[in-house]
């Protein structure tokens, strides 16, 4: 079946601009995650959604970063007043969630490469 | 979640077994060991996970020591397409984020 998709695959923006990154999770997956990966490092957790609500946003670096998932499916990561340090690959993942609250394996999209000039 | 330690890089000959070690000496009793890999320019891919017992699937085997302080991921017959960064992660299964380290860069050579 279809995996996690992310658009755009590449985004170049100027410092100070606003950007939106989109994630389409696997159909039926109730949990959705955003990660950020800088060159040469492992992915860094940003935020987790269970359904429509952000269950854990402790990884968001500051208030310029915001994410929504209004209908419990597609999610958008929004970055205001972008800075050069925001340049990275932004990864989205989705998973099932068990009735006991256990999380299942996360399936990742290909990522969006954001470059802030 | 417990911290993991992995060698930064390893080489393996094509067709041979690749054995990737991971140290997780502070692992708690309810923490699972997960392995993911990331092929260049792709998102991480789930490989396998385990709690106490050794596990095997179509991709790999996971060997966890009896004291659970370390584990080894085994790719039985490595191919060039297995060249990737391999991440070992330990986490409580109910936790919803994953803490990736720097991983091991495995290079499979012809």
PDB file of C-alpha atoms in Angstrom:
ATOM      1  CA  UNK A   1       0.000   0.000   0.000  1.00  0.00           C
ATOM      2  CA  UNK A   2       0.937   3.658  -0.108  1.00  0.00           C
ATOM      3  CA  UNK A   3       3.509   4.806   2.381  1.00  0.00           C
ATOM      4  CA  UNK A   4       3.967   8.133   4.109  1.00  0.00           C
ATOM      5  CA  UNK A   5       4.277  10.952   1.607  1.00  0.00           C
ATOM      6  CA  UNK A   6       5.697  14.419   2.120  1.00  0.00           C
ATOM      7  CA  UNK A   7       5.515  17.524  -0.002  1.00  0.00           C
ATOM      8  CA  UNK A   8       7.403  19.337  -1.254  1.00  0.00           C
ATOM      9  CA  UNK A   9      10.489  17.150  -1.528  1.00  0.00           C
ATOM     10  CA  UNK A  10      12.673  20.243  -1.609  1.00  0.00           C
ATOM     11  CA  UNK A  11      11.988  23.786  -0.442  1.00  0.00           C
ATOM     12  CA  UNK A  12      14.297  26.773  -0.774  1.00  0.00           C
ATOM     13  CA  UNK A  13      13.244  29.928   1.007  1.00  0.00           C
ATOM     14  CA  UNK A  14      14.749  33.195   2.048  1.00  0.00           C
ATOM     15  CA  UNK A  15      15.545  34.050   5.633  1.00  0.00           C
ATOM     16  CA  UNK A  16      12.524  35.548   7.357  1.00  0.00           C
ATOM     17  CA  UNK A  17       9.920  33.881   5.152  1.00  0.00           C
ATOM     18  CA  UNK A  18       7.115  31.551   6.232  1.00  0.00           C
ATOM     19  CA  UNK A  19       7.011  27.910   5.068  1.00  0.00           C
ATOM     20  CA  UNK A  20       4.587  25.025   5.311  1.00  0.00           C
ATOM     21  CA  UNK A  21       5.579  21.391   4.997  1.00  0.00           C
ATOM     22  CA  UNK A  22       2.930  18.733   4.417  1.00  0.00           C
ATOM     23  CA  UNK A  23       2.722  15.114   5.531  1.00  0.00           C
ATOM     24  CA  UNK A  24       0.243  12.463   4.357  1.00  0.00           C
ATOM     25  CA  UNK A  25       0.396   9.496   6.757  1.00  0.00           C
ATOM     26  CA  UNK A  26      -0.426   5.884   5.998  1.00  0.00           C
ATOM     27  CA  UNK A  27      -4.186   5.445   5.882  1.00  0.00           C
ATOM     28  CA  UNK A  28      -5.526   4.288   9.228  1.00  0.00           C
ATOM     29  CA  UNK A  29      -2.492   5.358  11.244  1.00  0.00           C
ATOM     30  CA  UNK A  30      -3.692   7.432  14.177  1.00  0.00           C
ATOM     31  CA  UNK A  31      -0.264   8.554  15.366  1.00  0.00           C
ATOM     32  CA  UNK A  32       1.857  11.035  13.437  1.00  0.00           C
ATOM     33  CA  UNK A  33       5.331  12.348  14.225  1.00  0.00           C
ATOM     34  CA  UNK A  34       7.588  15.084  12.950  1.00  0.00           C
ATOM     35  CA  UNK A  35      11.374  14.884  13.167  1.00  0.00           C
ATOM     36  CA  UNK A  36      14.183  17.127  11.971  1.00  0.00           C
ATOM     37  CA  UNK A  37      17.507  15.810  10.708  1.00  0.00           C
ATOM     38  CA  UNK A  38      20.602  17.919  10.287  1.00  0.00           C
ATOM     39  CA  UNK A  39      23.487  16.782   8.130  1.00  0.00           C
ATOM     40  CA  UNK A  40      25.430  13.900   9.653  1.00  0.00           C
ATOM     41  CA  UNK A  41      23.093  13.487  12.608  1.00  0.00           C
ATOM     42  CA  UNK A  42      20.222  11.215  13.496  1.00  0.00           C
ATOM     43  CA  UNK A  43      16.633  12.449  13.372  1.00  0.00           C
ATOM     44  CA  UNK A  44      15.544  14.693  16.242  1.00  0.00           C
ATOM     45  CA  UNK A  45      11.985  14.450  17.576  1.00  0.00           C
ATOM     46  CA  UNK A  46       9.808  17.555  17.207  1.00  0.00           C
ATOM     47  CA  UNK A  47       6.144  16.741  17.858  1.00  0.00           C
ATOM     48  CA  UNK A  48       3.718  13.842  18.103  1.00  0.00           C
ATOM     49  CA  UNK A  49      -0.003  13.776  17.272  1.00  0.00           C
ATOM     50  CA  UNK A  50      -2.528  11.254  18.457  1.00  0.00           C
ATOM     51  CA  UNK A  51      -5.543  11.883  16.264  1.00  0.00           C
ATOM     52  CA  UNK A  52      -6.103  15.614  15.911  1.00  0.00           C
ATOM     53  CA  UNK A  53      -4.336  16.713  19.051  1.00  0.00           C
ATOM     54  CA  UNK A  54      -0.679  17.327  19.714  1.00  0.00           C
ATOM     55  CA  UNK A  55       0.075  14.851  22.499  1.00  0.00           C
ATOM     56  CA  UNK A  56       3.704  15.866  22.869  1.00  0.00           C
ATOM     57  CA  UNK A  57       5.281  18.998  21.395  1.00  0.00           C
ATOM     58  CA  UNK A  58       8.301  19.040  23.675  1.00  0.00           C
ATOM     59  CA  UNK A  59      10.726  18.792  20.765  1.00  0.00           C
ATOM     60  CA  UNK A  60       9.666  21.983  19.009  1.00  0.00           C
ATOM     61  CA  UNK A  61      12.710  24.266  19.288  1.00  0.00           C
ATOM     62  CA  UNK A  62      10.827  27.552  19.750  1.00  0.00           C
ATOM     63  CA  UNK A  63       7.531  29.295  19.082  1.00  0.00           C
ATOM     64  CA  UNK A  64       8.352  29.864  15.418  1.00  0.00           C
ATOM     65  CA  UNK A  65       7.505  26.201  14.871  1.00  0.00           C
ATOM     66  CA  UNK A  66       3.916  25.004  14.874  1.00  0.00           C
ATOM     67  CA  UNK A  67       2.121  21.938  13.546  1.00  0.00           C
ATOM     68  CA  UNK A  68      -1.505  21.045  12.971  1.00  0.00           C
ATOM     69  CA  UNK A  69      -3.500  17.969  12.089  1.00  0.00           C
ATOM     70  CA  UNK A  70      -7.073  19.268  11.895  1.00  0.00           C
ATOM     71  CA  UNK A  71      -8.841  16.137  10.650  1.00  0.00           C
ATOM     72  CA  UNK A  72      -6.589  13.528  12.167  1.00  0.00           C
ATOM     73  CA  UNK A  73      -4.931  12.616   8.911  1.00  0.00           C
ATOM     74  CA  UNK A  74      -2.791  15.106   6.962  1.00  0.00           C
ATOM     75  CA  UNK A  75      -0.468  17.259   9.023  1.00  0.00           C
ATOM     76  CA  UNK A  76       1.262  20.537   8.261  1.00  0.00           C
ATOM     77  CA  UNK A  77       4.424  21.770   9.928  1.00  0.00           C
ATOM     78  CA  UNK A  78       4.621  25.533   9.854  1.00  0.00           C
ATOM     79  CA  UNK A  79       7.750  27.586  10.372  1.00  0.00           C
ATOM     80  CA  UNK A  80       7.548  31.350  10.766  1.00  0.00           C
ATOM     81  CA  UNK A  81      10.385  33.842  10.227  1.00  0.00           C
ATOM     82  CA  UNK A  82      12.716  31.130   8.986  1.00  0.00           C
ATOM     83  CA  UNK A  83      16.380  31.269   9.952  1.00  0.00           C
ATOM     84  CA  UNK A  84      19.397  29.705   8.246  1.00  0.00           C
ATOM     85  CA  UNK A  85      19.695  27.330  11.197  1.00  0.00           C
ATOM     86  CA  UNK A  86      16.312  25.856  10.283  1.00  0.00           C
ATOM     87  CA  UNK A  87      17.880  24.280   7.201  1.00  0.00           C
ATOM     88  CA  UNK A  88      17.499  20.513   7.555  1.00  0.00           C
ATOM     89  CA  UNK A  89      15.521  17.538   6.328  1.00  0.00           C
ATOM     90  CA  UNK A  90      12.108  17.415   7.988  1.00  0.00           C
ATOM     91  CA  UNK A  91      10.825  13.870   8.362  1.00  0.00           C
ATOM     92  CA  UNK A  92       7.303  12.718   9.056  1.00  0.00           C
ATOM     93  CA  UNK A  93       6.367   9.281  10.385  1.00  0.00           C
ATOM     94  CA  UNK A  94       3.118   7.533  11.235  1.00  0.00           C
ATOM     95  CA  UNK A  95       2.140   4.488  13.231  1.00  0.00           C
ATOM     96  CA  UNK A  96      -0.754   2.561  14.643  1.00  0.00           C
ATOM     97  CA  UNK A  97      -1.481   2.936  18.327  1.00  0.00           C
ATOM     98  CA  UNK A  98      -2.652   0.005  20.384  1.00  0.00           C
ATOM     99  CA  UNK A  99      -5.632   0.183  22.686  1.00  0.00           C
ATOM    100  CA  UNK A 100      -3.311  -0.156  25.659  1.00  0.00           C
ATOM    101  CA  UNK A 101      -1.474   2.952  24.557  1.00  0.00           C
ATOM    102  CA  UNK A 102       1.496   1.057  23.186  1.00  0.00           C
ATOM    103  CA  UNK A 103       3.017   2.518  20.087  1.00  0.00           C
ATOM    104  CA  UNK A 104       3.753   0.412  17.107  1.00  0.00           C
ATOM    105  CA  UNK A 105       6.593   0.746  14.651  1.00  0.00           C
ATOM    106  CA  UNK A 106       6.964   4.101  12.970  1.00  0.00           C
ATOM    107  CA  UNK A 107       6.988   4.339   9.186  1.00  0.00           C
ATOM    108  CA  UNK A 108       8.838   7.308   7.771  1.00  0.00           C
ATOM    109  CA  UNK A 109       8.321   9.424   4.701  1.00  0.00           C
ATOM    110  CA  UNK A 110      11.178  10.509   2.427  1.00  0.00           C
ATOM    111  CA  UNK A 111      11.410  13.921   4.045  1.00  0.00           C
ATOM    112  CA  UNK A 112      11.371  17.520   2.898  1.00  0.00           C
ATOM    113  CA  UNK A 113      14.748  19.160   2.468  1.00  0.00           C
ATOM    114  CA  UNK A 114      14.421  22.762   3.627  1.00  0.00           C
ATOM    115  CA  UNK A 115      17.121  25.247   2.696  1.00  0.00           C
ATOM    116  CA  UNK A 116      16.982  28.753   4.133  1.00  0.00           C
ATOM    117  CA  UNK A 117      19.205  31.198   2.261  1.00  0.00           C
TER     118      UNK A 117
ATOM    119  CA  UNK B   1      14.954   6.412  27.516  1.00  0.00           C
ATOM    120  CA  UNK B   2      18.300   4.651  27.846  1.00  0.00           C
ATOM    121  CA  UNK B   3      21.236   5.925  25.855  1.00  0.00           C
ATOM    122  CA  UNK B   4      22.898   3.715  23.254  1.00  0.00           C
ATOM    123  CA  UNK B   5      26.460   3.516  22.008  1.00  0.00           C
ATOM    124  CA  UNK B   6      27.323   2.325  18.508  1.00  0.00           C
ATOM    125  CA  UNK B   7      30.554   2.335  16.506  1.00  0.00           C
ATOM    126  CA  UNK B   8      30.509   5.199  14.004  1.00  0.00           C
ATOM    127  CA  UNK B   9      31.346   3.049  11.008  1.00  0.00           C
ATOM    128  CA  UNK B  10      31.853  -0.537   9.847  1.00  0.00           C
ATOM    129  CA  UNK B  11      32.688  -2.294   6.606  1.00  0.00           C
ATOM    130  CA  UNK B  12      31.407  -5.659   5.432  1.00  0.00           C
ATOM    131  CA  UNK B  13      32.131  -7.770   2.369  1.00  0.00           C
ATOM    132  CA  UNK B  14      29.210  -8.477   0.088  1.00  0.00           C
ATOM    133  CA  UNK B  15      27.651 -11.873   0.822  1.00  0.00           C
ATOM    134  CA  UNK B  16      29.088 -12.051   4.326  1.00  0.00           C
ATOM    135  CA  UNK B  17      27.210 -11.523   7.558  1.00  0.00           C
ATOM    136  CA  UNK B  18      27.188  -8.014   8.951  1.00  0.00           C
ATOM    137  CA  UNK B  19      27.165  -7.872  12.753  1.00  0.00           C
ATOM    138  CA  UNK B  20      26.331  -4.457  14.150  1.00  0.00           C
ATOM    139  CA  UNK B  21      26.824  -4.014  17.903  1.00  0.00           C
ATOM    140  CA  UNK B  22      24.952  -1.716  20.244  1.00  0.00           C
ATOM    141  CA  UNK B  23      25.643  -1.027  23.887  1.00  0.00           C
ATOM    142  CA  UNK B  24      22.735  -0.035  26.123  1.00  0.00           C
ATOM    143  CA  UNK B  25      24.051  -0.670  29.597  1.00  0.00           C
ATOM    144  CA  UNK B  26      21.448   1.532  31.335  1.00  0.00           C
ATOM    145  CA  UNK B  27      18.432  -0.120  29.735  1.00  0.00           C
ATOM    146  CA  UNK B  28      15.387  -0.549  31.969  1.00  0.00           C
ATOM    147  CA  UNK B  29      13.279  -3.665  32.273  1.00  0.00           C
ATOM    148  CA  UNK B  30      10.410  -2.248  30.234  1.00  0.00           C
ATOM    149  CA  UNK B  31      12.513  -0.791  27.420  1.00  0.00           C
ATOM    150  CA  UNK B  32      12.606  -2.435  24.025  1.00  0.00           C
ATOM    151  CA  UNK B  33      15.556  -2.463  21.629  1.00  0.00           C
ATOM    152  CA  UNK B  34      14.668  -1.162  18.163  1.00  0.00           C
ATOM    153  CA  UNK B  35      16.741  -1.066  15.018  1.00  0.00           C
ATOM    154  CA  UNK B  36      16.145   1.243  12.086  1.00  0.00           C
ATOM    155  CA  UNK B  37      18.279   1.997   9.078  1.00  0.00           C
ATOM    156  CA  UNK B  38      18.517   4.966   6.769  1.00  0.00           C
ATOM    157  CA  UNK B  39      19.656   4.609   3.217  1.00  0.00           C
ATOM    158  CA  UNK B  40      21.033   7.779   1.680  1.00  0.00           C
ATOM    159  CA  UNK B  41      18.361  10.416   0.979  1.00  0.00           C
ATOM    160  CA  UNK B  42      15.528   8.264   2.354  1.00  0.00           C
ATOM    161  CA  UNK B  43      13.606   8.254   5.609  1.00  0.00           C
ATOM    162  CA  UNK B  44      14.524   5.717   8.304  1.00  0.00           C
ATOM    163  CA  UNK B  45      13.212   2.191   7.769  1.00  0.00           C
ATOM    164  CA  UNK B  46      12.120  -0.112  10.574  1.00  0.00           C
ATOM    165  CA  UNK B  47      14.113  -3.352  10.748  1.00  0.00           C
ATOM    166  CA  UNK B  48      13.349  -5.256  13.944  1.00  0.00           C
ATOM    167  CA  UNK B  49      12.752  -4.909  17.668  1.00  0.00           C
ATOM    168  CA  UNK B  50      12.931  -7.080  20.777  1.00  0.00           C
ATOM    169  CA  UNK B  51      12.619  -7.068  24.541  1.00  0.00           C
ATOM    170  CA  UNK B  52      14.488 -10.078  25.965  1.00  0.00           C
ATOM    171  CA  UNK B  53      14.422 -12.900  23.474  1.00  0.00           C
ATOM    172  CA  UNK B  54      16.319 -13.081  20.219  1.00  0.00           C
ATOM    173  CA  UNK B  55      14.216 -12.143  17.238  1.00  0.00           C
ATOM    174  CA  UNK B  56      14.391 -12.909  13.533  1.00  0.00           C
ATOM    175  CA  UNK B  57      12.461 -11.635  10.560  1.00  0.00           C
ATOM    176  CA  UNK B  58      12.961 -11.535   6.822  1.00  0.00           C
ATOM    177  CA  UNK B  59      15.420  -8.677   7.074  1.00  0.00           C
ATOM    178  CA  UNK B  60      17.624  -9.476  10.040  1.00  0.00           C
ATOM    179  CA  UNK B  61      18.203 -11.169  13.375  1.00  0.00           C
ATOM    180  CA  UNK B  62      18.473  -9.419  16.728  1.00  0.00           C
ATOM    181  CA  UNK B  63      20.564 -10.988  19.458  1.00  0.00           C
ATOM    182  CA  UNK B  64      20.122  -9.502  22.948  1.00  0.00           C
ATOM    183  CA  UNK B  65      22.505 -10.521  25.722  1.00  0.00           C
ATOM    184  CA  UNK B  66      21.064 -12.152  28.802  1.00  0.00           C
ATOM    185  CA  UNK B  67      21.690  -9.068  30.937  1.00  0.00           C
ATOM    186  CA  UNK B  68      20.179  -6.934  28.135  1.00  0.00           C
ATOM    187  CA  UNK B  69      23.042  -4.465  28.286  1.00  0.00           C
ATOM    188  CA  UNK B  70      23.992  -4.970  24.666  1.00  0.00           C
ATOM    189  CA  UNK B  71      22.619  -6.340  21.431  1.00  0.00           C
ATOM    190  CA  UNK B  72      23.749  -7.230  17.935  1.00  0.00           C
ATOM    191  CA  UNK B  73      21.901  -6.780  14.690  1.00  0.00           C
ATOM    192  CA  UNK B  74      22.830  -9.426  12.158  1.00  0.00           C
ATOM    193  CA  UNK B  75      22.306  -9.108   8.419  1.00  0.00           C
ATOM    194  CA  UNK B  76      23.023 -12.699   7.377  1.00  0.00           C
ATOM    195  CA  UNK B  77      24.084 -12.079   3.765  1.00  0.00           C
ATOM    196  CA  UNK B  78      24.860  -8.431   3.246  1.00  0.00           C
ATOM    197  CA  UNK B  79      24.298  -6.916  -0.181  1.00  0.00           C
ATOM    198  CA  UNK B  80      25.399  -3.593  -1.613  1.00  0.00           C
ATOM    199  CA  UNK B  81      21.870  -2.303  -0.994  1.00  0.00           C
ATOM    200  CA  UNK B  82      22.374  -2.785   2.744  1.00  0.00           C
ATOM    201  CA  UNK B  83      24.829   0.122   2.770  1.00  0.00           C
ATOM    202  CA  UNK B  84      23.146   2.572   5.160  1.00  0.00           C
ATOM    203  CA  UNK B  85      23.285   4.178   8.591  1.00  0.00           C
ATOM    204  CA  UNK B  86      21.928   1.773  11.211  1.00  0.00           C
ATOM    205  CA  UNK B  87      20.357   3.161  14.358  1.00  0.00           C
ATOM    206  CA  UNK B  88      19.901   1.278  17.621  1.00  0.00           C
ATOM    207  CA  UNK B  89      17.231   2.816  19.852  1.00  0.00           C
ATOM    208  CA  UNK B  90      15.941   1.739  23.222  1.00  0.00           C
ATOM    209  CA  UNK B  91      12.576   2.971  24.375  1.00  0.00           C
ATOM    210  CA  UNK B  92       9.570   2.195  26.448  1.00  0.00           C
ATOM    211  CA  UNK B  93       7.036   0.999  23.938  1.00  0.00           C
ATOM    212  CA  UNK B  94       4.367   3.391  25.104  1.00  0.00           C
ATOM    213  CA  UNK B  95       6.644   6.345  24.454  1.00  0.00           C
ATOM    214  CA  UNK B  96       5.871   7.974  21.222  1.00  0.00           C
ATOM    215  CA  UNK B  97       9.078   9.692  20.280  1.00  0.00           C
ATOM    216  CA  UNK B  98      12.281   7.948  19.363  1.00  0.00           C
ATOM    217  CA  UNK B  99      15.712   9.195  20.363  1.00  0.00           C
ATOM    218  CA  UNK B 100      18.105   8.577  17.507  1.00  0.00           C
ATOM    219  CA  UNK B 101      21.840   8.735  18.075  1.00  0.00           C
ATOM    220  CA  UNK B 102      24.418   9.077  15.335  1.00  0.00           C
ATOM    221  CA  UNK B 103      24.149   5.389  14.353  1.00  0.00           C
ATOM    222  CA  UNK B 104      26.648   3.140  12.581  1.00  0.00           C
ATOM    223  CA  UNK B 105      27.453   3.777   8.947  1.00  0.00           C
ATOM    224  CA  UNK B 106      27.702   0.323   7.360  1.00  0.00           C
ATOM    225  CA  UNK B 107      29.440   0.098   4.007  1.00  0.00           C
ATOM    226  CA  UNK B 108      29.054  -3.164   2.123  1.00  0.00           C
ATOM    227  CA  UNK B 109      31.901  -3.632  -0.322  1.00  0.00           C
ATOM    228  CA  UNK B 110      31.989  -5.856  -3.417  1.00  0.00           C
TER     229      UNK B 110
END
